[in-house]
Amino acid sequence: MKGKWMHSVHKRLATHLSCTSSPDVTKEVYRCRPWDLYHSTKRNKIPGMFPHFVLPSCLLPNGYISSQTYNGKPILLYRDSESGTVKAFLNKCRHRGAQLVGAHTTVKLKSRAIVCPYHAWTYDIRDGSLKRIPGEAEAFSCVKKEDHGLIPLSCKEVAGGIWVYGDAMKEVEDFSEHKQVHIEIEELLDLSAESFSMGRMVGTKEWEIDANWQISVETFLESYHVPSLHKNTLNIVTQANNKTVPMVTDHLDGCDIRMTVPLQNFDATLYEENAKSFVEQFLSSTTTTYFLFPNVSITLTKRFAFFMSIAPRHDDVSKSKISAWAITYNDHEEQMNLCQRDLEGVVNGVEEDWDCVEKIFKNLSKDQISIYGSYEGNNIKFLNDVKNIATHFVNT
Ligand code: FES
Ligand SMILES: [Fe+2]
C-alpha cells in the first residue's frame, strides 16, 4: 500500500507530542573533535563519489537542453524530444575546449545540432557524435570524427530529479538499484501531485558559504534547534511539545534517512477509517524531509517539493555551494502566491542556518569538543557513515 509508513509515523508523532521523551533517538551522548571532521580532505571527497542532484526533472521538458554543473565542471543535459530519455555530456568542445552552451541556460532546441561558438565544430546532441568540422579536408583530414564525440556522463532520473554520477561511486554503491528512498519519494510525489512532471518552479537559489559541507548538512538532520534558531521563521509553522519540535526518524537503505515533523494543524487523534482522507490530512499536516546520503535533501512541504544539494566548492574544505529548487506538484497558477509566501519562509529559515554554520566554522578551534545529545541521533549517524565511507573507499 502506498504511504504505509505514514500510519506508524503518525502514531509516533502523536506520542512525541504528548510526552517529553523521544523514543526514536539515541540515548547516548557523543563527543567529537569537529576540527578533524570538517578539515578532513578525505571526507571532502565523498560527495564526488555519489550521484549528484543536478536538476528537478520537470525543468527539462522534451527537446530541451540545459547547461548545469557537476563536480565543478560544466555539463549539458538533453531530453530527447521523442523518447523522453535524458543524456548528459561535458559542456566542452573536443577541438580546443570551448564551452558549447552558456552557463545556466535551458532552451528548446530548434535542431539537434550543437554548434561550437568558437570554430563551429558541430555535434548531434542525441548521442554527442561529432558531425561536422569546418575545413575538415584541408586541416583535419587525419582526425577521426567518430573518436571525437562529446564526453558522455552517466545519468539517471529518480525521486523527481536528474542525477549525474561518475565512475568513483561504482565502488560505493550500485545506482542501478531503485532504492527504498527513491520509491517512497516517487510515491509521495504521486500522492501529492496530479502530475509532478508538470510541476512549475516556485523559485531557485544558490548560496556559496564559508563552511564545510558536512556542517551545512547537519542543520537539516535535527529539529532540536528549530524553536531557538528559527524562532520567527520555521518554528511558527511547526508544532512543539514542551521540549522541542518533535521529529520522527527512520533509516532507509543504510545511510538514507526519512524525517517527519508535525505542523500546527497536526491532529494526534486523526482516525484512520478512511485511508484516502488519512493520507491527505497527514500530508497537509506534516513536513517530511528525505536525506539522501551524503548531501541531498528532498522536503515534501504542503505546497511544493524543495530539493537541496550541498557540495564542497573547488575541493576546498572550508567552502560549500548549496543549490535549491522549489517545485509545485502541478501546473496550477492559482496556488503560486501561496507557494511564494511559503517559500520565502523556508528561504529565510535556511539562511538563518547558513549564517549560523559560517560562524561556527569560522570560530572552530583544533581542541574544540562538540557534544551531541539524544535529539541529534541523525547527526551522529551521518558523521559515522561519512567516517566509514572515508575509511573504506577513499584513498589518500
Ligand atoms: S573550440 Fe570548439 S570548434 Fe574550436
Ligand atoms: Fe535549521
CSV table of C-alpha atoms and ligand atoms in Angstrom, one decimal:
chain,number,residue,atom,x,y,z
A,1,MET,CA,0.0,0.0,0.0
A,2,LYS,CA,1.3,3.4,-0.9
A,3,GLY,CA,2.4,5.5,2.0
A,4,LYS,CA,2.1,2.7,4.5
A,5,TRP,CA,4.8,4.2,6.7
A,6,MET,CA,2.6,7.2,7.3
A,7,HIS,CA,0.5,5.4,9.8
A,8,SER,CA,3.4,4.4,12.1
A,9,VAL,CA,4.9,7.9,11.7
A,10,HIS,CA,1.6,9.5,12.7
A,11,LYS,CA,1.3,7.4,15.8
A,12,ARG,CA,4.8,8.1,16.9
A,13,LEU,CA,4.5,11.8,16.3
A,14,ALA,CA,1.3,11.8,18.4
A,15,THR,CA,3.3,10.1,21.2
A,16,HIS,CA,6.1,12.6,20.9
A,17,LEU,CA,3.7,15.5,21.2
A,18,SER,CA,2.1,14.1,24.3
A,19,CYS,CA,5.2,13.1,26.2
A,20,THR,CA,8.5,14.5,27.0
A,21,SER,CA,10.8,11.7,25.8
A,22,SER,CA,11.7,10.8,22.3
A,23,PRO,CA,11.9,7.1,21.9
A,24,ASP,CA,13.3,7.3,18.3
A,25,VAL,CA,16.6,8.8,19.0
A,26,THR,CA,19.8,7.6,20.6
A,27,LYS,CA,20.2,8.0,24.4
A,28,GLU,CA,24.0,8.2,24.2
A,29,VAL,CA,26.0,11.4,24.3
A,30,TYR,CA,28.6,11.5,21.5
A,31,ARG,CA,31.7,13.7,21.7
A,32,CYS,CA,33.9,14.5,18.8
A,33,ARG,CA,36.6,17.0,17.6
A,34,PRO,CA,34.8,18.9,14.8
A,35,TRP,CA,38.0,20.4,13.5
A,36,ASP,CA,39.3,17.0,12.4
A,37,LEU,CA,36.0,16.0,10.8
A,38,TYR,CA,35.4,19.3,8.9
A,39,HIS,CA,39.0,19.8,7.8
A,40,SER,CA,39.5,16.2,6.5
A,41,THR,CA,40.4,16.2,2.8
A,42,LYS,CA,39.4,12.5,2.7
A,43,ARG,CA,35.9,13.2,3.9
A,44,ASN,CA,35.7,16.1,1.5
A,45,LYS,CA,36.0,13.7,-1.5
A,46,ILE,CA,32.9,11.8,-0.5
A,47,PRO,CA,30.2,13.9,-2.2
A,48,GLY,CA,32.1,13.4,-5.5
A,49,MET,CA,31.7,9.7,-5.2
A,50,PHE,CA,27.9,9.7,-5.1
A,51,PRO,CA,25.3,10.7,-7.6
A,52,HIS,CA,25.0,14.5,-7.9
A,53,PHE,CA,21.5,16.0,-8.0
A,54,VAL,CA,21.6,18.3,-11.0
A,55,LEU,CA,18.1,19.4,-11.8
A,56,PRO,CA,14.4,18.7,-11.0
A,57,SER,CA,13.1,16.6,-13.8
A,58,CYS,CA,10.2,18.9,-14.8
A,59,LEU,CA,12.7,21.7,-15.6
A,60,LEU,CA,13.9,19.8,-18.6
A,61,PRO,CA,11.0,19.2,-21.0
A,62,ASN,CA,11.2,17.0,-24.1
A,63,GLY,CA,13.5,18.5,-26.7
A,64,TYR,CA,15.2,21.0,-24.2
A,65,ILE,CA,18.9,21.4,-23.4
A,66,SER,CA,20.2,22.7,-20.1
A,67,SER,CA,23.7,23.7,-19.0
A,68,GLN,CA,24.5,22.9,-15.4
A,69,THR,CA,27.5,21.9,-13.3
A,70,TYR,CA,28.7,18.6,-12.0
A,71,ASN,CA,31.6,18.4,-9.6
A,72,GLY,CA,32.6,21.9,-10.6
A,73,LYS,CA,32.6,21.1,-14.3
A,74,PRO,CA,30.1,22.5,-16.9
A,75,ILE,CA,27.8,19.8,-18.3
A,76,LEU,CA,24.9,19.6,-20.8
A,77,LEU,CA,21.6,17.8,-20.2
A,78,TYR,CA,19.4,16.9,-23.1
A,79,ARG,CA,15.9,15.3,-23.0
A,80,ASP,CA,15.2,13.5,-26.3
A,81,SER,CA,12.1,15.0,-27.9
A,82,GLU,CA,10.8,11.5,-28.9
A,83,SER,CA,11.9,9.0,-26.3
A,84,GLY,CA,12.0,11.5,-23.3
A,85,THR,CA,15.2,10.0,-22.0
A,86,VAL,CA,17.9,12.3,-20.6
A,87,LYS,CA,21.5,12.3,-21.8
A,88,ALA,CA,24.4,14.1,-20.1
A,89,PHE,CA,27.7,15.3,-21.6
A,90,LEU,CA,30.6,17.5,-20.6
A,91,ASN,CA,29.8,21.0,-22.0
A,92,LYS,CA,33.2,21.2,-23.7
A,93,CYS,CA,34.2,21.1,-27.4
A,94,ARG,CA,36.6,18.3,-28.4
A,95,HIS,CA,38.5,20.8,-30.6
A,96,ARG,CA,40.0,23.2,-28.1
A,97,GLY,CA,37.7,23.0,-25.2
A,98,ALA,CA,35.3,25.9,-25.7
A,99,GLN,CA,32.1,25.9,-23.7
A,100,LEU,CA,29.3,24.9,-26.1
A,101,VAL,CA,26.3,26.4,-24.3
A,102,GLY,CA,26.4,29.3,-21.8
A,103,ALA,CA,26.1,28.7,-18.1
A,104,HIS,CA,22.6,28.1,-16.6
A,105,THR,CA,20.8,28.2,-19.9
A,106,THR,CA,17.8,26.0,-20.5
A,107,VAL,CA,16.3,26.3,-24.0
A,108,LYS,CA,14.3,24.3,-26.5
A,109,LEU,CA,16.5,23.2,-29.4
A,110,LYS,CA,15.3,24.1,-32.9
A,111,SER,CA,17.5,21.3,-34.3
A,112,ARG,CA,19.6,18.6,-32.8
A,113,ALA,CA,22.8,20.2,-33.9
A,114,ILE,CA,25.0,21.9,-31.3
A,115,VAL,CA,27.5,24.2,-32.9
A,116,CYS,CA,30.6,25.3,-31.0
A,117,PRO,CA,30.7,29.1,-30.9
A,118,TYR,CA,34.5,29.2,-31.4
A,119,HIS,CA,35.2,27.4,-34.7
A,120,ALA,CA,31.8,25.8,-35.4
A,121,TRP,CA,32.5,22.1,-34.9
A,122,THR,CA,29.1,20.6,-34.8
A,123,TYR,CA,27.7,17.8,-32.7
A,124,ASP,CA,24.4,15.8,-32.7
A,125,ILE,CA,23.1,16.2,-29.2
A,126,ARG,CA,21.2,12.9,-29.3
A,127,ASP,CA,24.3,10.9,-28.9
A,128,GLY,CA,27.1,13.5,-28.7
A,129,SER,CA,28.6,12.4,-32.1
A,130,LEU,CA,30.8,14.9,-34.0
A,131,LYS,CA,29.1,15.6,-37.3
A,132,ARG,CA,30.9,18.5,-38.9
A,133,ILE,CA,34.4,20.1,-38.9
A,134,PRO,CA,34.7,23.2,-41.0
A,135,GLY,CA,37.7,22.9,-43.3
A,136,GLU,CA,37.9,19.2,-42.4
A,137,ALA,CA,39.6,18.1,-45.7
A,138,GLU,CA,42.3,20.7,-45.6
A,139,ALA,CA,43.0,21.0,-41.9
A,140,PHE,CA,41.9,17.9,-40.0
A,141,SER,CA,42.0,15.0,-42.6
A,142,CYS,CA,43.7,12.7,-40.0
A,143,VAL,CA,41.1,13.3,-37.3
A,144,LYS,CA,38.5,10.6,-37.0
A,145,LYS,CA,35.2,12.2,-36.2
A,146,GLU,CA,33.9,9.0,-34.6
A,147,ASP,CA,36.6,9.3,-31.9
A,148,HIS,CA,35.8,13.0,-31.0
A,149,GLY,CA,32.2,13.0,-29.9
A,150,LEU,CA,31.2,14.8,-26.7
A,151,ILE,CA,32.3,13.1,-23.5
A,152,PRO,CA,29.2,11.3,-22.0
A,153,LEU,CA,28.4,11.1,-18.3
A,154,SER,CA,26.2,8.6,-16.5
A,155,CYS,CA,22.9,10.0,-15.5
A,156,LYS,CA,19.6,8.7,-14.2
A,157,GLU,CA,16.2,10.1,-13.3
A,158,VAL,CA,14.9,9.1,-9.8
A,159,ALA,CA,13.0,10.8,-7.0
A,160,GLY,CA,11.8,13.7,-9.2
A,161,GLY,CA,15.2,14.7,-10.4
A,162,ILE,CA,18.1,14.2,-12.8
A,163,TRP,CA,21.2,12.8,-11.2
A,164,VAL,CA,24.7,12.6,-12.7
A,165,TYR,CA,27.5,10.4,-11.5
A,166,GLY,CA,31.0,9.3,-12.2
A,167,ASP,CA,32.9,6.1,-12.0
A,168,ALA,CA,34.1,6.6,-8.4
A,169,MET,CA,30.7,5.9,-7.0
A,170,LYS,CA,30.5,2.4,-8.5
A,171,GLU,CA,32.8,1.1,-5.7
A,172,VAL,CA,30.5,2.5,-3.1
A,173,GLU,CA,27.0,1.6,-4.3
A,174,ASP,CA,25.1,0.3,-7.3
A,175,PHE,CA,23.0,3.2,-8.5
A,176,SER,CA,21.2,1.0,-11.0
A,177,GLU,CA,19.2,-0.3,-8.0
A,178,HIS,CA,16.0,1.6,-7.3
A,179,LYS,CA,16.4,2.3,-3.6
A,180,GLN,CA,13.7,2.4,-0.9
A,181,VAL,CA,14.2,6.2,-0.6
A,182,HIS,CA,13.5,6.7,-4.3
A,183,ILE,CA,10.4,4.5,-4.2
A,184,GLU,CA,9.0,6.4,-1.3
A,185,ILE,CA,9.7,9.9,-2.7
A,186,GLU,CA,8.1,8.9,-6.1
A,187,GLU,CA,5.1,7.6,-4.3
A,188,LEU,CA,4.8,10.8,-2.3
A,189,LEU,CA,5.1,12.9,-5.3
A,190,ASP,CA,2.4,10.8,-7.0
A,191,LEU,CA,0.1,11.2,-3.9
A,192,SER,CA,0.7,14.9,-3.7
A,193,ALA,CA,0.6,15.6,-7.4
A,194,GLU,CA,-1.8,15.4,-10.2
A,195,SER,CA,1.2,15.3,-12.4
A,196,PHE,CA,4.6,16.2,-10.9
A,197,SER,CA,6.1,16.1,-14.3
A,198,MET,CA,4.0,19.2,-15.0
A,199,GLY,CA,5.4,20.9,-11.8
A,200,ARG,CA,6.3,24.6,-12.0
A,201,MET,CA,9.3,26.3,-10.4
A,202,VAL,CA,8.3,28.5,-7.5
A,203,GLY,CA,11.9,29.6,-7.1
A,204,THR,CA,15.6,28.5,-7.3
A,205,LYS,CA,18.6,29.8,-5.4
A,206,GLU,CA,22.3,29.2,-4.9
A,207,TRP,CA,24.4,30.0,-1.9
A,208,GLU,CA,28.2,30.0,-1.6
A,209,ILE,CA,29.1,29.8,2.0
A,210,ASP,CA,32.2,29.7,4.0
A,211,ALA,CA,31.8,26.5,5.9
A,212,ASN,CA,32.5,22.8,5.3
A,213,TRP,CA,29.7,20.9,3.5
A,214,GLN,CA,29.2,18.4,6.5
A,215,ILE,CA,28.3,21.2,8.9
A,216,SER,CA,25.7,22.5,6.5
A,217,VAL,CA,24.2,19.0,6.0
A,218,GLU,CA,23.9,18.7,9.8
A,219,THR,CA,21.5,21.6,10.0
A,220,PHE,CA,18.6,19.6,8.5
A,221,LEU,CA,19.3,16.4,10.3
A,222,GLU,CA,17.8,17.6,13.6
A,223,SER,CA,14.9,19.7,14.7
A,224,TYR,CA,16.3,20.5,18.2
A,225,HIS,CA,17.4,23.9,17.0
A,226,VAL,CA,14.1,24.9,15.4
A,227,PRO,CA,12.5,26.6,18.4
A,228,SER,CA,15.6,28.7,19.1
A,229,LEU,CA,17.4,29.5,15.8
A,230,HIS,CA,14.2,29.6,13.7
A,231,LYS,CA,12.0,31.2,16.4
A,232,ASN,CA,10.5,33.6,14.0
A,233,THR,CA,10.6,31.5,10.8
A,234,LEU,CA,10.2,27.7,10.6
A,235,ASN,CA,9.1,27.4,14.2
A,236,ILE,CA,6.0,29.4,13.5
A,237,VAL,CA,4.5,26.7,11.3
A,238,THR,CA,5.6,23.6,13.3
A,239,GLN,CA,4.1,22.1,16.4
A,240,ALA,CA,6.3,21.6,19.5
A,241,ASN,CA,6.0,19.6,22.7
A,242,ASN,CA,7.3,21.1,25.8
A,243,LYS,CA,11.0,20.4,24.8
A,244,THR,CA,11.4,20.9,21.1
A,245,VAL,CA,9.8,20.3,17.7
A,246,PRO,CA,9.4,16.5,17.7
A,247,MET,CA,10.8,14.7,14.7
A,248,VAL,CA,10.2,11.0,13.8
A,249,THR,CA,13.1,9.4,12.1
A,250,ASP,CA,13.5,6.2,10.1
A,251,HIS,CA,16.7,4.9,8.4
A,252,LEU,CA,16.3,3.7,4.8
A,253,ASP,CA,18.8,1.9,2.6
A,254,GLY,CA,21.6,2.1,5.3
A,255,CYS,CA,22.7,5.7,5.1
A,256,ASP,CA,19.5,7.5,3.9
A,257,ILE,CA,17.0,9.0,6.4
A,258,ARG,CA,13.3,9.9,6.5
A,259,MET,CA,12.4,12.7,9.0
A,260,THR,CA,8.9,14.0,9.6
A,261,VAL,CA,7.8,16.9,11.8
A,262,PRO,CA,4.3,18.0,12.7
A,263,LEU,CA,2.8,21.3,11.6
A,264,GLN,CA,0.5,23.5,13.6
A,265,ASN,CA,-2.6,21.7,12.2
A,266,PHE,CA,-1.3,18.2,13.1
A,267,ASP,CA,-4.2,16.2,14.7
A,268,ALA,CA,-3.0,13.5,17.0
A,269,THR,CA,-6.5,12.0,17.1
A,270,LEU,CA,-6.8,11.7,13.3
A,271,TYR,CA,-8.8,8.5,12.8
A,272,GLU,CA,-7.7,6.0,10.1
A,273,GLU,CA,-11.1,4.8,9.0
A,274,ASN,CA,-10.7,6.4,5.5
A,275,ALA,CA,-7.3,5.6,4.1
A,276,LYS,CA,-7.5,8.3,1.4
A,277,SER,CA,-8.5,11.1,3.7
A,278,PHE,CA,-5.9,10.0,6.3
A,279,VAL,CA,-3.2,10.3,3.6
A,280,GLU,CA,-4.4,13.7,2.5
A,281,GLN,CA,-4.6,15.0,6.1
A,282,PHE,CA,-1.3,13.5,7.0
A,283,LEU,CA,0.4,15.2,4.0
A,284,SER,CA,-1.1,18.6,4.8
A,285,SER,CA,-0.3,18.5,8.5
A,286,THR,CA,3.3,17.3,8.4
A,287,THR,CA,6.6,18.0,6.6
A,288,THR,CA,8.8,15.1,5.5
A,289,THR,CA,12.4,15.5,4.6
A,290,TYR,CA,14.4,12.7,3.0
A,291,PHE,CA,18.1,12.8,3.4
A,292,LEU,CA,19.8,11.1,0.5
A,293,PHE,CA,23.3,10.3,1.7
A,294,PRO,CA,25.7,12.2,1.6
A,295,ASN,CA,24.5,15.6,0.7
A,296,VAL,CA,21.0,15.9,-0.8
A,297,SER,CA,17.7,16.7,0.9
A,298,ILE,CA,14.2,16.5,-0.6
A,299,THR,CA,11.5,18.0,1.5
A,300,LEU,CA,7.8,17.5,0.7
A,301,THR,CA,6.0,20.5,2.1
A,302,LYS,CA,2.3,21.1,1.8
A,303,ARG,CA,2.5,23.0,-1.4
A,304,PHE,CA,5.8,22.2,-3.1
A,305,ALA,CA,8.8,19.9,-3.1
A,306,PHE,CA,12.1,21.5,-2.0
A,307,PHE,CA,15.2,20.0,-3.5
A,308,MET,CA,18.6,20.9,-2.0
A,309,SER,CA,22.1,19.8,-2.8
A,310,ILE,CA,25.2,20.7,-0.8
A,311,ALA,CA,28.6,20.3,-2.3
A,312,PRO,CA,32.2,21.2,-1.4
A,313,ARG,CA,33.5,24.1,-3.6
A,314,HIS,CA,36.7,23.6,-5.5
A,315,ASP,CA,38.0,20.8,-3.3
A,316,ASP,CA,38.2,23.4,-0.5
A,317,VAL,CA,37.2,22.0,2.9
A,318,SER,CA,36.2,25.5,4.0
A,319,LYS,CA,33.7,26.4,1.3
A,320,SER,CA,30.5,24.9,0.1
A,321,LYS,CA,27.9,25.6,-2.6
A,322,ILE,CA,24.2,24.9,-2.0
A,323,SER,CA,21.7,24.7,-4.8
A,324,ALA,CA,18.0,24.6,-4.1
A,325,TRP,CA,14.8,24.4,-6.2
A,326,ALA,CA,11.1,24.6,-5.1
A,327,ILE,CA,8.7,22.8,-7.5
A,328,THR,CA,5.0,22.8,-7.3
A,329,TYR,CA,3.1,19.5,-7.5
A,330,ASN,CA,1.2,20.5,-10.6
A,331,ASP,CA,0.9,23.4,-13.1
A,332,HIS,CA,-1.9,25.3,-11.5
A,333,GLU,CA,-1.3,29.0,-11.5
A,334,GLU,CA,-3.7,30.0,-8.7
A,335,GLN,CA,-1.5,28.4,-5.9
A,336,MET,CA,1.6,30.4,-6.9
A,337,ASN,CA,1.1,33.3,-4.5
A,338,LEU,CA,0.7,30.9,-1.5
A,339,CYS,CA,3.7,28.9,-2.7
A,340,GLN,CA,5.8,32.0,-3.0
A,341,ARG,CA,4.9,33.1,0.5
A,342,ASP,CA,5.7,29.6,1.9
A,343,LEU,CA,9.0,29.5,0.0
A,344,GLU,CA,10.0,32.9,1.4
A,345,GLY,CA,9.6,31.5,4.9
A,346,VAL,CA,11.7,28.4,4.0
A,347,VAL,CA,14.4,30.5,2.5
A,348,ASN,CA,14.6,32.8,5.5
A,349,GLY,CA,14.9,29.8,7.7
A,350,VAL,CA,17.6,28.2,5.6
A,351,GLU,CA,19.6,31.4,5.6
A,352,GLU,CA,19.5,31.5,9.4
A,353,ASP,CA,21.2,28.1,9.2
A,354,TRP,CA,23.9,29.2,6.8
A,355,ASP,CA,24.6,32.3,8.9
A,356,CYS,CA,25.0,30.1,12.0
A,357,VAL,CA,27.2,27.4,10.4
A,358,GLU,CA,29.5,30.0,8.9
A,359,LYS,CA,30.1,31.5,12.3
A,360,ILE,CA,30.6,28.0,13.9
A,361,PHE,CA,33.1,27.1,11.2
A,362,LYS,CA,35.0,30.4,11.5
A,363,ASN,CA,35.4,30.0,15.2
A,364,LEU,CA,36.3,26.4,15.3
A,365,SER,CA,39.4,25.6,17.3
A,366,LYS,CA,41.6,22.5,17.0
A,367,ASP,CA,41.0,21.5,20.6
A,368,GLN,CA,37.2,22.1,20.5
A,369,ILE,CA,35.0,19.2,21.6
A,370,SER,CA,31.4,19.1,20.4
A,371,ILE,CA,28.7,17.1,22.3
A,372,TYR,CA,25.7,15.6,20.5
A,373,GLY,CA,22.7,14.5,22.6
A,374,SER,CA,19.6,12.4,22.2
A,375,TYR,CA,17.8,14.8,19.8
A,376,GLU,CA,20.8,14.7,17.5
A,377,GLY,CA,21.0,11.0,16.7
A,378,ASN,CA,20.8,11.6,12.9
A,379,ASN,CA,23.9,13.8,13.1
A,380,ILE,CA,25.8,11.1,14.9
A,381,LYS,CA,24.8,8.5,12.3
A,382,PHE,CA,25.7,10.9,9.4
A,383,LEU,CA,29.2,11.6,10.9
A,384,ASN,CA,29.8,7.9,11.4
A,385,ASP,CA,28.6,7.0,8.0
A,386,VAL,CA,30.9,9.6,6.4
A,387,LYS,CA,33.7,8.1,8.5
A,388,ASN,CA,33.0,4.6,7.4
A,389,ILE,CA,33.0,5.5,3.7
A,390,ALA,CA,36.1,7.6,4.1
A,391,THR,CA,37.9,4.7,5.8
A,392,HIS,CA,36.9,2.0,3.3
A,393,PHE,CA,36.6,3.8,0.0
A,394,VAL,CA,38.7,7.0,-0.1
A,395,ASN,CA,42.4,6.7,-1.0
A,396,THR,CA,44.6,9.4,0.4
B,1,FES,S1,36.9,25.0,-29.7
B,1,FES,FE1,35.1,24.3,-30.5
B,1,FES,S2,35.3,24.5,-32.6
B,1,FES,FE2,37.1,25.2,-31.8
B,2,FE,FE,17.7,24.9,10.5
